[in-house]
Short mmCIF file of C-alpha atoms and ligand atoms in Angstrom, two decimals:
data_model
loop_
_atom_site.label_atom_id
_atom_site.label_comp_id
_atom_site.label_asym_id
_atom_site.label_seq_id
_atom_site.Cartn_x
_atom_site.Cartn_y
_atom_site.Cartn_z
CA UNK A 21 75.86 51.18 126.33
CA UNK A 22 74.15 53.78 124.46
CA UNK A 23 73.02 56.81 126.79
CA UNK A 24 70.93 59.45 126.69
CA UNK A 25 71.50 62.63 129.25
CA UNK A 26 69.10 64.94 129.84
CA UNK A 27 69.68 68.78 129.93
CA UNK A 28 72.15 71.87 129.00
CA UNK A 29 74.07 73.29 131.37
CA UNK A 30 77.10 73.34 132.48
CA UNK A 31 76.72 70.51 134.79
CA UNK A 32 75.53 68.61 132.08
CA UNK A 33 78.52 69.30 129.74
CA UNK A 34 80.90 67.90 132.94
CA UNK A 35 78.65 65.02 133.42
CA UNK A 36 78.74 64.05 129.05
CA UNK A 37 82.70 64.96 129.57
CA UNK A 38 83.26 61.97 132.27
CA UNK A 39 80.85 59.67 130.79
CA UNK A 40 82.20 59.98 127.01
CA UNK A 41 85.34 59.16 128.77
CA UNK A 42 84.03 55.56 130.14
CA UNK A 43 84.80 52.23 128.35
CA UNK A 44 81.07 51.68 128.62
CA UNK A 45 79.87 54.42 126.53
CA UNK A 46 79.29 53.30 123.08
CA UNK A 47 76.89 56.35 121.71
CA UNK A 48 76.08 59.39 123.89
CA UNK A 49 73.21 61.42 123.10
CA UNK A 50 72.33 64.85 125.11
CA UNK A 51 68.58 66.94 124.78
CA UNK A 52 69.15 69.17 124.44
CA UNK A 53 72.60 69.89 125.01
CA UNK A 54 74.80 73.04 123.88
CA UNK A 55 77.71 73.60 122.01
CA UNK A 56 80.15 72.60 124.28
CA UNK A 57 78.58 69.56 125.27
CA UNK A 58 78.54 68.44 121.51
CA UNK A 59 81.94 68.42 121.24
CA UNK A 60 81.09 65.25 123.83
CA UNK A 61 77.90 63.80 122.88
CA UNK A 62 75.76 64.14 119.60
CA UNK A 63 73.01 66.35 120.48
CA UNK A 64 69.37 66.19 119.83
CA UNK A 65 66.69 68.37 120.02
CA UNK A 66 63.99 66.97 122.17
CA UNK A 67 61.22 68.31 124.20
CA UNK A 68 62.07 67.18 128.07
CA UNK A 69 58.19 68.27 128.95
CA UNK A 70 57.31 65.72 126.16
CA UNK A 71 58.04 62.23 128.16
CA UNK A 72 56.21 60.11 125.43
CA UNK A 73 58.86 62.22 122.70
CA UNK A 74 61.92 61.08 124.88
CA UNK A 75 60.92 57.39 125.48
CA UNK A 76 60.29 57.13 121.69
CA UNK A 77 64.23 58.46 121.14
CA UNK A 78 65.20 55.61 123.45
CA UNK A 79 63.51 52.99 121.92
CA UNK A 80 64.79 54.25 118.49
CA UNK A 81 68.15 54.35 119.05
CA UNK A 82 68.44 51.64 121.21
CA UNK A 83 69.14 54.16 124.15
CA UNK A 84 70.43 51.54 127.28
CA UNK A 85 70.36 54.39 130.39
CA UNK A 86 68.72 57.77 130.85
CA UNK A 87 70.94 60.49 132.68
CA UNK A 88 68.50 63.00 134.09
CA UNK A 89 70.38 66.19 135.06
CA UNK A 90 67.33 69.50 135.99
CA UNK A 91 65.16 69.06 138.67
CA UNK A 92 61.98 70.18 136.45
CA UNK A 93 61.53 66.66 134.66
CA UNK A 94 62.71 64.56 137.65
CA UNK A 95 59.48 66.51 139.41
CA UNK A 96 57.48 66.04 136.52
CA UNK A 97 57.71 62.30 136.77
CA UNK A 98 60.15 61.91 133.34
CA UNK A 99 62.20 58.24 135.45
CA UNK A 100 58.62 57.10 136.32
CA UNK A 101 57.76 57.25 132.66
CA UNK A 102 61.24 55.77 131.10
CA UNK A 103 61.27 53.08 133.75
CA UNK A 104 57.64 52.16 132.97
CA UNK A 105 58.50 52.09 129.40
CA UNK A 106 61.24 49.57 130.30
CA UNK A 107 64.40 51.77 130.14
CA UNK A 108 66.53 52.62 133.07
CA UNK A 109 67.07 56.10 134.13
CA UNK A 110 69.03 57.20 136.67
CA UNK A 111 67.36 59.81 139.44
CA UNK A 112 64.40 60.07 141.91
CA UNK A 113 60.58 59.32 140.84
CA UNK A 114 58.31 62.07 140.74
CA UNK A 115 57.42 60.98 144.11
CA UNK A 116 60.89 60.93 145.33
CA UNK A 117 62.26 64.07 143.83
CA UNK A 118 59.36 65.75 146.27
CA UNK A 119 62.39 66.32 148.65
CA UNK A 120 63.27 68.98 146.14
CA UNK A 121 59.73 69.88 144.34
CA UNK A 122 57.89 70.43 148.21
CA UNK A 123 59.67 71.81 151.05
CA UNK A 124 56.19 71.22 153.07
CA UNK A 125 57.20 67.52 152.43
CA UNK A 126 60.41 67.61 153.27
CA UNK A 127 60.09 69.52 156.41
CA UNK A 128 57.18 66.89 157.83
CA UNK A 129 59.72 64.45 156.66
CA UNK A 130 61.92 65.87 158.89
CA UNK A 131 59.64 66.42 161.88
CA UNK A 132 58.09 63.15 161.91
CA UNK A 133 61.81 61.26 161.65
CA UNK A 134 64.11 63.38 164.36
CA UNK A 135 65.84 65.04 161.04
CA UNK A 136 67.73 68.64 162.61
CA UNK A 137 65.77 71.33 160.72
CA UNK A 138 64.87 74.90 161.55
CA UNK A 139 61.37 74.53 163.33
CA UNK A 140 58.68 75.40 160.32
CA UNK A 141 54.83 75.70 159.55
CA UNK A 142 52.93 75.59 156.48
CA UNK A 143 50.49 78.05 155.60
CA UNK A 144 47.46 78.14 152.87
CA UNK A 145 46.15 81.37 154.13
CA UNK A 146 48.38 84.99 153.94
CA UNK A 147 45.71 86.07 156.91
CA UNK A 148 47.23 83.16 158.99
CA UNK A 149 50.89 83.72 158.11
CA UNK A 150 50.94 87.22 159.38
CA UNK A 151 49.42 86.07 162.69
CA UNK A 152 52.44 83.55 162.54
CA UNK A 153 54.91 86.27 161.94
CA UNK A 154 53.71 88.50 164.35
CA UNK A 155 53.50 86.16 167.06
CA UNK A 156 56.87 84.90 166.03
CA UNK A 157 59.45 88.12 165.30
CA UNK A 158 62.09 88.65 162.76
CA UNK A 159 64.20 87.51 161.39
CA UNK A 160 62.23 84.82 159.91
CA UNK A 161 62.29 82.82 156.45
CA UNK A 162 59.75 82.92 154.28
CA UNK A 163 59.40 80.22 151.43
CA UNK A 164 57.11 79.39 148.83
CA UNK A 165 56.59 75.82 148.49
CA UNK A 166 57.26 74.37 145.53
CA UNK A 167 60.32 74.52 142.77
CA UNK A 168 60.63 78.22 142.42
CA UNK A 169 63.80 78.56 140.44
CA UNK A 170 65.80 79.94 143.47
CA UNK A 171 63.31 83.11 143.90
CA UNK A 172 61.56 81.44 146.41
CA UNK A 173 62.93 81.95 149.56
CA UNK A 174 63.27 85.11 151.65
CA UNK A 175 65.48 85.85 154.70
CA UNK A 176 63.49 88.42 156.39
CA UNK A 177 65.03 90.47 159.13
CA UNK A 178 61.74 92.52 159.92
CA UNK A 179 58.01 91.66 159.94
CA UNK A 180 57.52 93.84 157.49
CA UNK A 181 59.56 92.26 155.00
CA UNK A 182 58.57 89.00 156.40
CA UNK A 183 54.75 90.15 155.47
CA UNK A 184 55.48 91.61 151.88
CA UNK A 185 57.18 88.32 151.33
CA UNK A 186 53.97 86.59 151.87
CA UNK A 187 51.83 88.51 150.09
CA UNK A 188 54.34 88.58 147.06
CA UNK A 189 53.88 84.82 147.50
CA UNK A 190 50.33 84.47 147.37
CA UNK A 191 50.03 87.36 144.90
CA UNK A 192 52.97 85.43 142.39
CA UNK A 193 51.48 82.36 142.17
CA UNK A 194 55.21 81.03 142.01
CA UNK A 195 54.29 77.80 144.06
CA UNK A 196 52.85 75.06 141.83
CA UNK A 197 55.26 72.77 142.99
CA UNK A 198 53.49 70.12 141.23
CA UNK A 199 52.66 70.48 137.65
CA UNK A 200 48.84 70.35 136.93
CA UNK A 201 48.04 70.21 140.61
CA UNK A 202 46.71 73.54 142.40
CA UNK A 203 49.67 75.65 144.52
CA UNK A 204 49.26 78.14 147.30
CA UNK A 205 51.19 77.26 150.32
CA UNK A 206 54.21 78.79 152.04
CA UNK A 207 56.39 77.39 154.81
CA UNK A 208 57.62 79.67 157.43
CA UNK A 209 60.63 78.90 159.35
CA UNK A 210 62.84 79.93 162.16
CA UNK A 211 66.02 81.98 161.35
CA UNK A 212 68.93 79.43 161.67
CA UNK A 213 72.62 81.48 162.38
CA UNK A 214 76.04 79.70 161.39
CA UNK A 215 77.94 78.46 157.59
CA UNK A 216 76.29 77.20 155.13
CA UNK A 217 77.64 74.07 153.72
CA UNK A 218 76.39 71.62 150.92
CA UNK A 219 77.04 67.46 150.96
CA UNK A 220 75.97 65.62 147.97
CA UNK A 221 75.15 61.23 147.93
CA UNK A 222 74.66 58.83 145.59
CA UNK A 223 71.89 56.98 147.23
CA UNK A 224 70.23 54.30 145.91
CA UNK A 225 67.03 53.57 147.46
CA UNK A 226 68.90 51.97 150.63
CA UNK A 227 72.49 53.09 150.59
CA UNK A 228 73.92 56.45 150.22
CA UNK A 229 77.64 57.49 149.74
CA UNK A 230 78.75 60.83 149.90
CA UNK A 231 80.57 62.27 147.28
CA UNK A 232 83.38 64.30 147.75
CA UNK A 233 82.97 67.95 149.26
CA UNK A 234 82.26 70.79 147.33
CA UNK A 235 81.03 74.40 147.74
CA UNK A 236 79.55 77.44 145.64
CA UNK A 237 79.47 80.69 145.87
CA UNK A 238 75.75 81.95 146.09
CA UNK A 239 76.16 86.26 144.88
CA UNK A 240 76.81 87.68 142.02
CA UNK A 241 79.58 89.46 142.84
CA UNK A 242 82.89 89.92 144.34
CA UNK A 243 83.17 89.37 148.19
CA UNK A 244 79.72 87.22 148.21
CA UNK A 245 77.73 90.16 147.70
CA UNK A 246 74.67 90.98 145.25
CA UNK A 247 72.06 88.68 144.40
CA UNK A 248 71.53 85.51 144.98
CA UNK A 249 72.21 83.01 141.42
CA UNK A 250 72.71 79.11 140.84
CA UNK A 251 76.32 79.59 141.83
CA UNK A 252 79.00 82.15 140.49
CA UNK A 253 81.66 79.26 140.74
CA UNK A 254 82.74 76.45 143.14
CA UNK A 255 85.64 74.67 144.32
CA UNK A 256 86.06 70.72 145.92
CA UNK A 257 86.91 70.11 148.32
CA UNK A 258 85.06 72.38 150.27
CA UNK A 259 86.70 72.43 153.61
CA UNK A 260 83.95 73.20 155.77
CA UNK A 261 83.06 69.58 156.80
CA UNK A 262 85.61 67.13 157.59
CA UNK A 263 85.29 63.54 158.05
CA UNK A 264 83.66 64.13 161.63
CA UNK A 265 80.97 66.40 160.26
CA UNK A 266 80.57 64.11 157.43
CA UNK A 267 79.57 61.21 159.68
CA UNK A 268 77.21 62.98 161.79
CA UNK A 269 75.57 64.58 158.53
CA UNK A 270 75.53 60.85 157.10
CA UNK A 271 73.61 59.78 160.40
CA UNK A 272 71.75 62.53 161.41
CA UNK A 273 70.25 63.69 158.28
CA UNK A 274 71.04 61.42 155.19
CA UNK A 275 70.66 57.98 156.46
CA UNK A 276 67.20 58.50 158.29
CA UNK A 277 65.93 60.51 154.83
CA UNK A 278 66.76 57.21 152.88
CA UNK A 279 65.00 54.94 155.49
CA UNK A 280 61.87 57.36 155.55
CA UNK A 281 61.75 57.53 151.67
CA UNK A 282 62.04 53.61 151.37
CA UNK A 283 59.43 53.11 154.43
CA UNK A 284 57.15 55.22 152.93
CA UNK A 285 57.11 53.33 149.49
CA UNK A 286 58.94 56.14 147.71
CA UNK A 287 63.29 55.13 148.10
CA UNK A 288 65.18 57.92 146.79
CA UNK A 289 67.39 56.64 144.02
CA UNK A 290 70.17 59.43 142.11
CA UNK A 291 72.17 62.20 143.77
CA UNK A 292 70.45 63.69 147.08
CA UNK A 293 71.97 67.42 147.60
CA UNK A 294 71.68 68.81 151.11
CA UNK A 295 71.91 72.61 151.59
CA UNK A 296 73.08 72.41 155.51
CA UNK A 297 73.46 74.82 157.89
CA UNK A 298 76.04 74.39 160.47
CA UNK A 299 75.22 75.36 163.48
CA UNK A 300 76.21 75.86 167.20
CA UNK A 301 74.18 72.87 167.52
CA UNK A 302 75.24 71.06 165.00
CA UNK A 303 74.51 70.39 161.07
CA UNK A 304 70.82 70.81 160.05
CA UNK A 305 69.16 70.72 156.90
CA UNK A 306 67.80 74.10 154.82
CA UNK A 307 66.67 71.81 151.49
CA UNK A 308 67.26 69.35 149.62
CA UNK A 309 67.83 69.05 145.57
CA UNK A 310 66.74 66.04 143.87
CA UNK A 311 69.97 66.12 141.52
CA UNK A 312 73.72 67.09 141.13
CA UNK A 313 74.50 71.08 141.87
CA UNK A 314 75.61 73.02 138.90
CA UNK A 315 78.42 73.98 138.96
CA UNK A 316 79.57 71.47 142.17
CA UNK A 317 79.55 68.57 139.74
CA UNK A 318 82.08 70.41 137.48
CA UNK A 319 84.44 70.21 139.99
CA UNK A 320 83.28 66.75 141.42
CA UNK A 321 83.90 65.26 137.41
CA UNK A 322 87.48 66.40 137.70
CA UNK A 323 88.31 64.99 140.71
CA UNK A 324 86.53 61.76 140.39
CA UNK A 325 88.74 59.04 139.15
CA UNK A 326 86.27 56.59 139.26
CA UNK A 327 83.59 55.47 136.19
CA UNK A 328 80.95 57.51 136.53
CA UNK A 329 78.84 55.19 134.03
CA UNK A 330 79.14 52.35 136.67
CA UNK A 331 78.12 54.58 139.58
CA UNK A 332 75.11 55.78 137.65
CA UNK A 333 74.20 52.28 137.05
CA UNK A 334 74.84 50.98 140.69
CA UNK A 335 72.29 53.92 141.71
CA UNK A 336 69.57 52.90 138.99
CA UNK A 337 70.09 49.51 139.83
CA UNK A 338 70.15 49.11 144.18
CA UNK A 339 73.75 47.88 144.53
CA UNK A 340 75.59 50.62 145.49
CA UNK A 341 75.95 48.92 148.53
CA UNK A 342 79.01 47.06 147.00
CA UNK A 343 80.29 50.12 145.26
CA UNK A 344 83.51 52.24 145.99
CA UNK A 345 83.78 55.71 144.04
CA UNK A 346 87.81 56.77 144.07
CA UNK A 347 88.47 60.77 143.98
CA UNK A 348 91.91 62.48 142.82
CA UNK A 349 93.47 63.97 146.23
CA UNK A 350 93.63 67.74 144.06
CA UNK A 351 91.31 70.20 144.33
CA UNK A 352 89.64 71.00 141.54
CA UNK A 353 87.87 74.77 140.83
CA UNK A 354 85.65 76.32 138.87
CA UNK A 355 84.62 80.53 137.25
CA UNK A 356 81.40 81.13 135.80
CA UNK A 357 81.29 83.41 133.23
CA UNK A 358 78.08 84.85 133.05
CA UNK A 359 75.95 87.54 130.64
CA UNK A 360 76.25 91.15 132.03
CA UNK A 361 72.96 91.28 133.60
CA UNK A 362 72.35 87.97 135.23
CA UNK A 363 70.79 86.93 137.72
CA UNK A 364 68.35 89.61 136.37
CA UNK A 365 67.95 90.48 132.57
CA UNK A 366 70.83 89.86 129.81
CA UNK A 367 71.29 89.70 126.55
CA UNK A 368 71.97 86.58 123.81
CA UNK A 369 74.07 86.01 120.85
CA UNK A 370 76.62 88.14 122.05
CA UNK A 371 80.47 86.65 120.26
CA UNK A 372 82.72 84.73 122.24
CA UNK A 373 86.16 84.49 121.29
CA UNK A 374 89.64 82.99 122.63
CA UNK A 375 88.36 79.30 123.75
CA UNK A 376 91.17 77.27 122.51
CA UNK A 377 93.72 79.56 123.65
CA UNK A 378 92.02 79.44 126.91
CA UNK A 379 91.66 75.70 127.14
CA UNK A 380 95.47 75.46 126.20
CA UNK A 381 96.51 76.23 129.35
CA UNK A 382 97.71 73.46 131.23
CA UNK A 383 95.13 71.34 133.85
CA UNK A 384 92.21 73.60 132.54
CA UNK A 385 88.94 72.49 131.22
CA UNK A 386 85.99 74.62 130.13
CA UNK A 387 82.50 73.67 130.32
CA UNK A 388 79.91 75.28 128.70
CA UNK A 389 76.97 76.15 130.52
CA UNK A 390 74.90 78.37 127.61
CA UNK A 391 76.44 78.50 124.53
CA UNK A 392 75.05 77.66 121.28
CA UNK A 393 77.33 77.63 117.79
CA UNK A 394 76.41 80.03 114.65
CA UNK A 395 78.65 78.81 111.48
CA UNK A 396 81.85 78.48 113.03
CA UNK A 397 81.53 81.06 116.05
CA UNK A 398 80.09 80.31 119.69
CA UNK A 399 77.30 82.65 121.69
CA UNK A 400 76.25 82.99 124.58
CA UNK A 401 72.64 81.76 124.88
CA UNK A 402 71.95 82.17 128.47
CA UNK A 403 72.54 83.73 131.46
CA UNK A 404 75.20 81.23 132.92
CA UNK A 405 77.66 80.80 130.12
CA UNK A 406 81.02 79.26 130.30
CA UNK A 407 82.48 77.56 133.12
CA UNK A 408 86.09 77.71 133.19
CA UNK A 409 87.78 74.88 135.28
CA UNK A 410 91.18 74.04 136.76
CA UNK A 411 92.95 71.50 138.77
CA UNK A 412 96.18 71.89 141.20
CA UNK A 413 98.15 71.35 143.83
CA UNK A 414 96.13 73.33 145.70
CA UNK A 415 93.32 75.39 145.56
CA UNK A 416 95.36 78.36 145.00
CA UNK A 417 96.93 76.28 142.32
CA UNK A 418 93.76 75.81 140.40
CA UNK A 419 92.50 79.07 141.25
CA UNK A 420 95.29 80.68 139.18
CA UNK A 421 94.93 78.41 136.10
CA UNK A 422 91.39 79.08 135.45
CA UNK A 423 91.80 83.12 136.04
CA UNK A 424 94.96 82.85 133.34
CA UNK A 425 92.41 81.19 130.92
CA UNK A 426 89.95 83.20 131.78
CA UNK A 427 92.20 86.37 130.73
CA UNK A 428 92.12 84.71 126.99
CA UNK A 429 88.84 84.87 126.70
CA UNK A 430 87.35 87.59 124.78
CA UNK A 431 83.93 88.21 125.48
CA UNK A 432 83.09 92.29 126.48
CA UNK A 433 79.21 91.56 127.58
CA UNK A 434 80.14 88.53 129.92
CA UNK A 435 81.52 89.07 133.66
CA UNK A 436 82.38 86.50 136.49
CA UNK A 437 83.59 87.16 140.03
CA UNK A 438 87.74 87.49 140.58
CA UNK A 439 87.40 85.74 143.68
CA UNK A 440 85.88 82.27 143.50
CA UNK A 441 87.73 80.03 146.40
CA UNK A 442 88.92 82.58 148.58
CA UNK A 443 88.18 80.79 151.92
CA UNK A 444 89.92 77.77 150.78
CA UNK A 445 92.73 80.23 149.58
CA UNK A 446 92.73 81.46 153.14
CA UNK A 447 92.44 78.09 154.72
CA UNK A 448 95.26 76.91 153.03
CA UNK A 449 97.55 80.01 154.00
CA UNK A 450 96.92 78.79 157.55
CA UNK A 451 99.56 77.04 159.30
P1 AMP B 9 66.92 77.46 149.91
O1 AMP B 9 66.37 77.75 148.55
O2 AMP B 9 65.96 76.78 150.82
O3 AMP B 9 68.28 76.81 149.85
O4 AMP B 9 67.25 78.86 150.54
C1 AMP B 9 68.08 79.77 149.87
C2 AMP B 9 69.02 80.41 150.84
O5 AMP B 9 68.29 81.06 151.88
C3 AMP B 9 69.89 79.40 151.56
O6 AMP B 9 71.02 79.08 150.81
C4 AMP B 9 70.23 80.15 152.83
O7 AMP B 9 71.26 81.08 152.60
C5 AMP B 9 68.98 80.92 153.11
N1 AMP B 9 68.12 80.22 154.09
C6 AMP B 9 67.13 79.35 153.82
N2 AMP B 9 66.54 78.92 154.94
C7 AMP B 9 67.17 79.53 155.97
C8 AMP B 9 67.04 79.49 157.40
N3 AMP B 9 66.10 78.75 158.00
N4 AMP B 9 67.87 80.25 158.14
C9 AMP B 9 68.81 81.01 157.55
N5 AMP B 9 68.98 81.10 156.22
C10 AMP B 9 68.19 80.36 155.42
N1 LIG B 10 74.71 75.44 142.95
C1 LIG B 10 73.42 75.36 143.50
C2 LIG B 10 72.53 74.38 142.90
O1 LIG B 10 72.89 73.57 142.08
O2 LIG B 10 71.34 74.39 143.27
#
């Protein structure tokens, strides 16, 4: 098959590394890629916003299956377009990828279906959301909408803060979930207390498997602290939800999703991501993401010993229900490296150096996440950068590895956290 996978981060370079590794793949193409991911695929520059631009590459060059890895064109409707067009393309419709693109929807979906959520309401007026908040008491979230690039949600632990949340909302104009369609609403939600915990399924349209565990970590910085990012690092499996929890998250909140999506006209086809909360109560859902996490999947591609290709295909095509995916019993881990700066401003083009002497060491692969090439010399060319990823015996294991590469790398305006694991470190020193 000749396939086509959309995107450039990190999770895309692990997703082109497992599927240039299948018997199936005869050419892989990525748009548009980075430099690590062309060591994998051969990478072409094409406009994702530009649907028409991507379904005349497929027909081109013959391209059999579309791997869509962002949430931005899964919202924007890019698998309605392919599929229309005749090629297959694994991930949600526009109208399905809505459990990512409108928490408004996916908190009705949840009310009207017996889904365990933190008790919500929408708001189109700031006037109205204040009376909420007052009414109601801190601490309360606060979140806008639609797809927000993770600066959309706000933990408030006074009405104050609560209130400037709202008005930084309606002020921002951050919530046009839905591109060319008019924004303005904010859902306001009950504080839920207890560990957060993510569980990802390949679903497709009637079925859903989970994959194996896995878990980032959210800050910046060492000991979970600073700001919030797409994930400093992540290790699988996670250890916060055993088989027990996995059932009950599989019937309480992922099974009745896929039955509501497919009675509603709209199944949910491609990975379904559900940022849980586990509570005294039991798990309930903060969000969902229409797509793999980045950097979960890293670690998910190095312990899956399955195809991928086949998986992708069994999703696109309804008959997962037949479908077994086989995972290596070692955990797997991953270190971003990241621009000095991020979350917030950084530079690019700064030199990296010492990437083959890193990737020497033994059970360690690095994925890059922004990196583009310049003659024979790599740069950084975002804020997310390298991921550097180990295997081992244990977490511990695998931990070590990808610090000792990570000590070959020479790169003085990138930083990463020096603790990425440490509660499975700590769960694993427990008798
Ligand atoms: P979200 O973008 O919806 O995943 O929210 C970002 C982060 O805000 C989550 O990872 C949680 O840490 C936190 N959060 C969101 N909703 C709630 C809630 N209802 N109660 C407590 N924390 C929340
Ligand atoms: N690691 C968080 C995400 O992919 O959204």
């Amino acid at each position: 098959m000749n396939i086509l996978l959309l995107g450039s981060g990190g999770r895309e370079h692990a997703l082109a590394w497992k599927m240039a590794a299948s018997p199936l793949t005869e050419r892989l193409y990525c748009a548009p890629g980075n430099a690590g991911i062309a060591q994998e695929a051969e990478c072409v520059a094409l406009d994702l916003s530009d649907h028409a631009a991507v379904v005349a590459f497929c027909r081109e060059h013959k391209v059999d299956l579309v791997v869509v890895g962002p949430e931005a064109p899964l919202c924007a409707g890019i698998v309605d377009d392919l599929e229309s067009a005749g090629i297959k393309a694994f991930g949600p419709t526009r109208a399905a990828a809505a459990l990512e693109g409108s928490k408004g929807f996916t908190k009705d979906l949840c009310r009207a279906n017996g889904i365990p959520t933190a008790a919500y309401a929408r708001f189109k007026d700031a006037a109205v959301a204040k009376a909420h908040i007052h009414s109601h008491g801190a601490p309360i979230v606060v979140k806008a909408d639609g797809l927000a690039a993770g600066k959309g949600v706000v933990v408030a632990q006074s009405q104050a803060e609560a209130e400037a949340a709202v008005d930084m909302m309606f002020a921002g104009g951050i919530f046009v979930s839905n591109p060319g369609e008019a924004g303005g609403e904010i859902v306001i939600e009950d504080f839920l207390d207890g560990e957060e915990a993510s569980f990802f399924a390949l679903c497709d349209g009637e079925t859903a498997i989970p994959l194996a565990t896995a878990q980032d970590h959210k800050r910046a910085f060492d000991g979970d602290k600073g700001p919030n990012t797409g994930g400093m690092g992540a290790y699988s499996p996670a250890g916060n939800i055993d088989l027990a929890m996995s059932g009950r998250i599989m019937n309480e909140i992922i099974a009745p999703t896929m039955r509501a999506m497919k009675a509603m006209g709209t199944p949910y086809k491609g990975v379904l991501y559900a940022g849980l909360m586990i509570t005294a109560e039991g798990p309930k859902l903060i969000e969902y993401n229409a797509r793999f996490g980045d950097p979960e999947t890293q670690v998910l591609m190095l312990r899956l010993m399955s195809d991928l290709v086949p998986a992708l295909l069994a999703s696109r095509d309804g008959v997962l229900k037949s479908f077994d995916l086989r995972w290596y019993a070692e955990p797997a881990l991953t270190v971003v490296m990241a621009a000095k700066g991020y979350p917030g401003n950084y530079a690019r083009g700064t030199v990296i150096e010492g990437l083959d002497e890193a990737a020497a060491v033994e059970r360690v692969e690095i994925f890059h996440a922004g990196t583009k090439t310049d003659g024979g010399r790599i740069l950084a060319n975002g804020g997310r950068v390298l991921n550097v990823s180990a295997t081992g015996k244990t977490v511990r294991e695998a931990q070590a590895r990808a610090y000792e590469a990570i000590a070959r790398i020479r790169w003085p305006e990138g930083f990463y956290r020096h603790d990425i694991g440490w509660r499975a470190v700590e769960r694993e020193r427990r008798p």
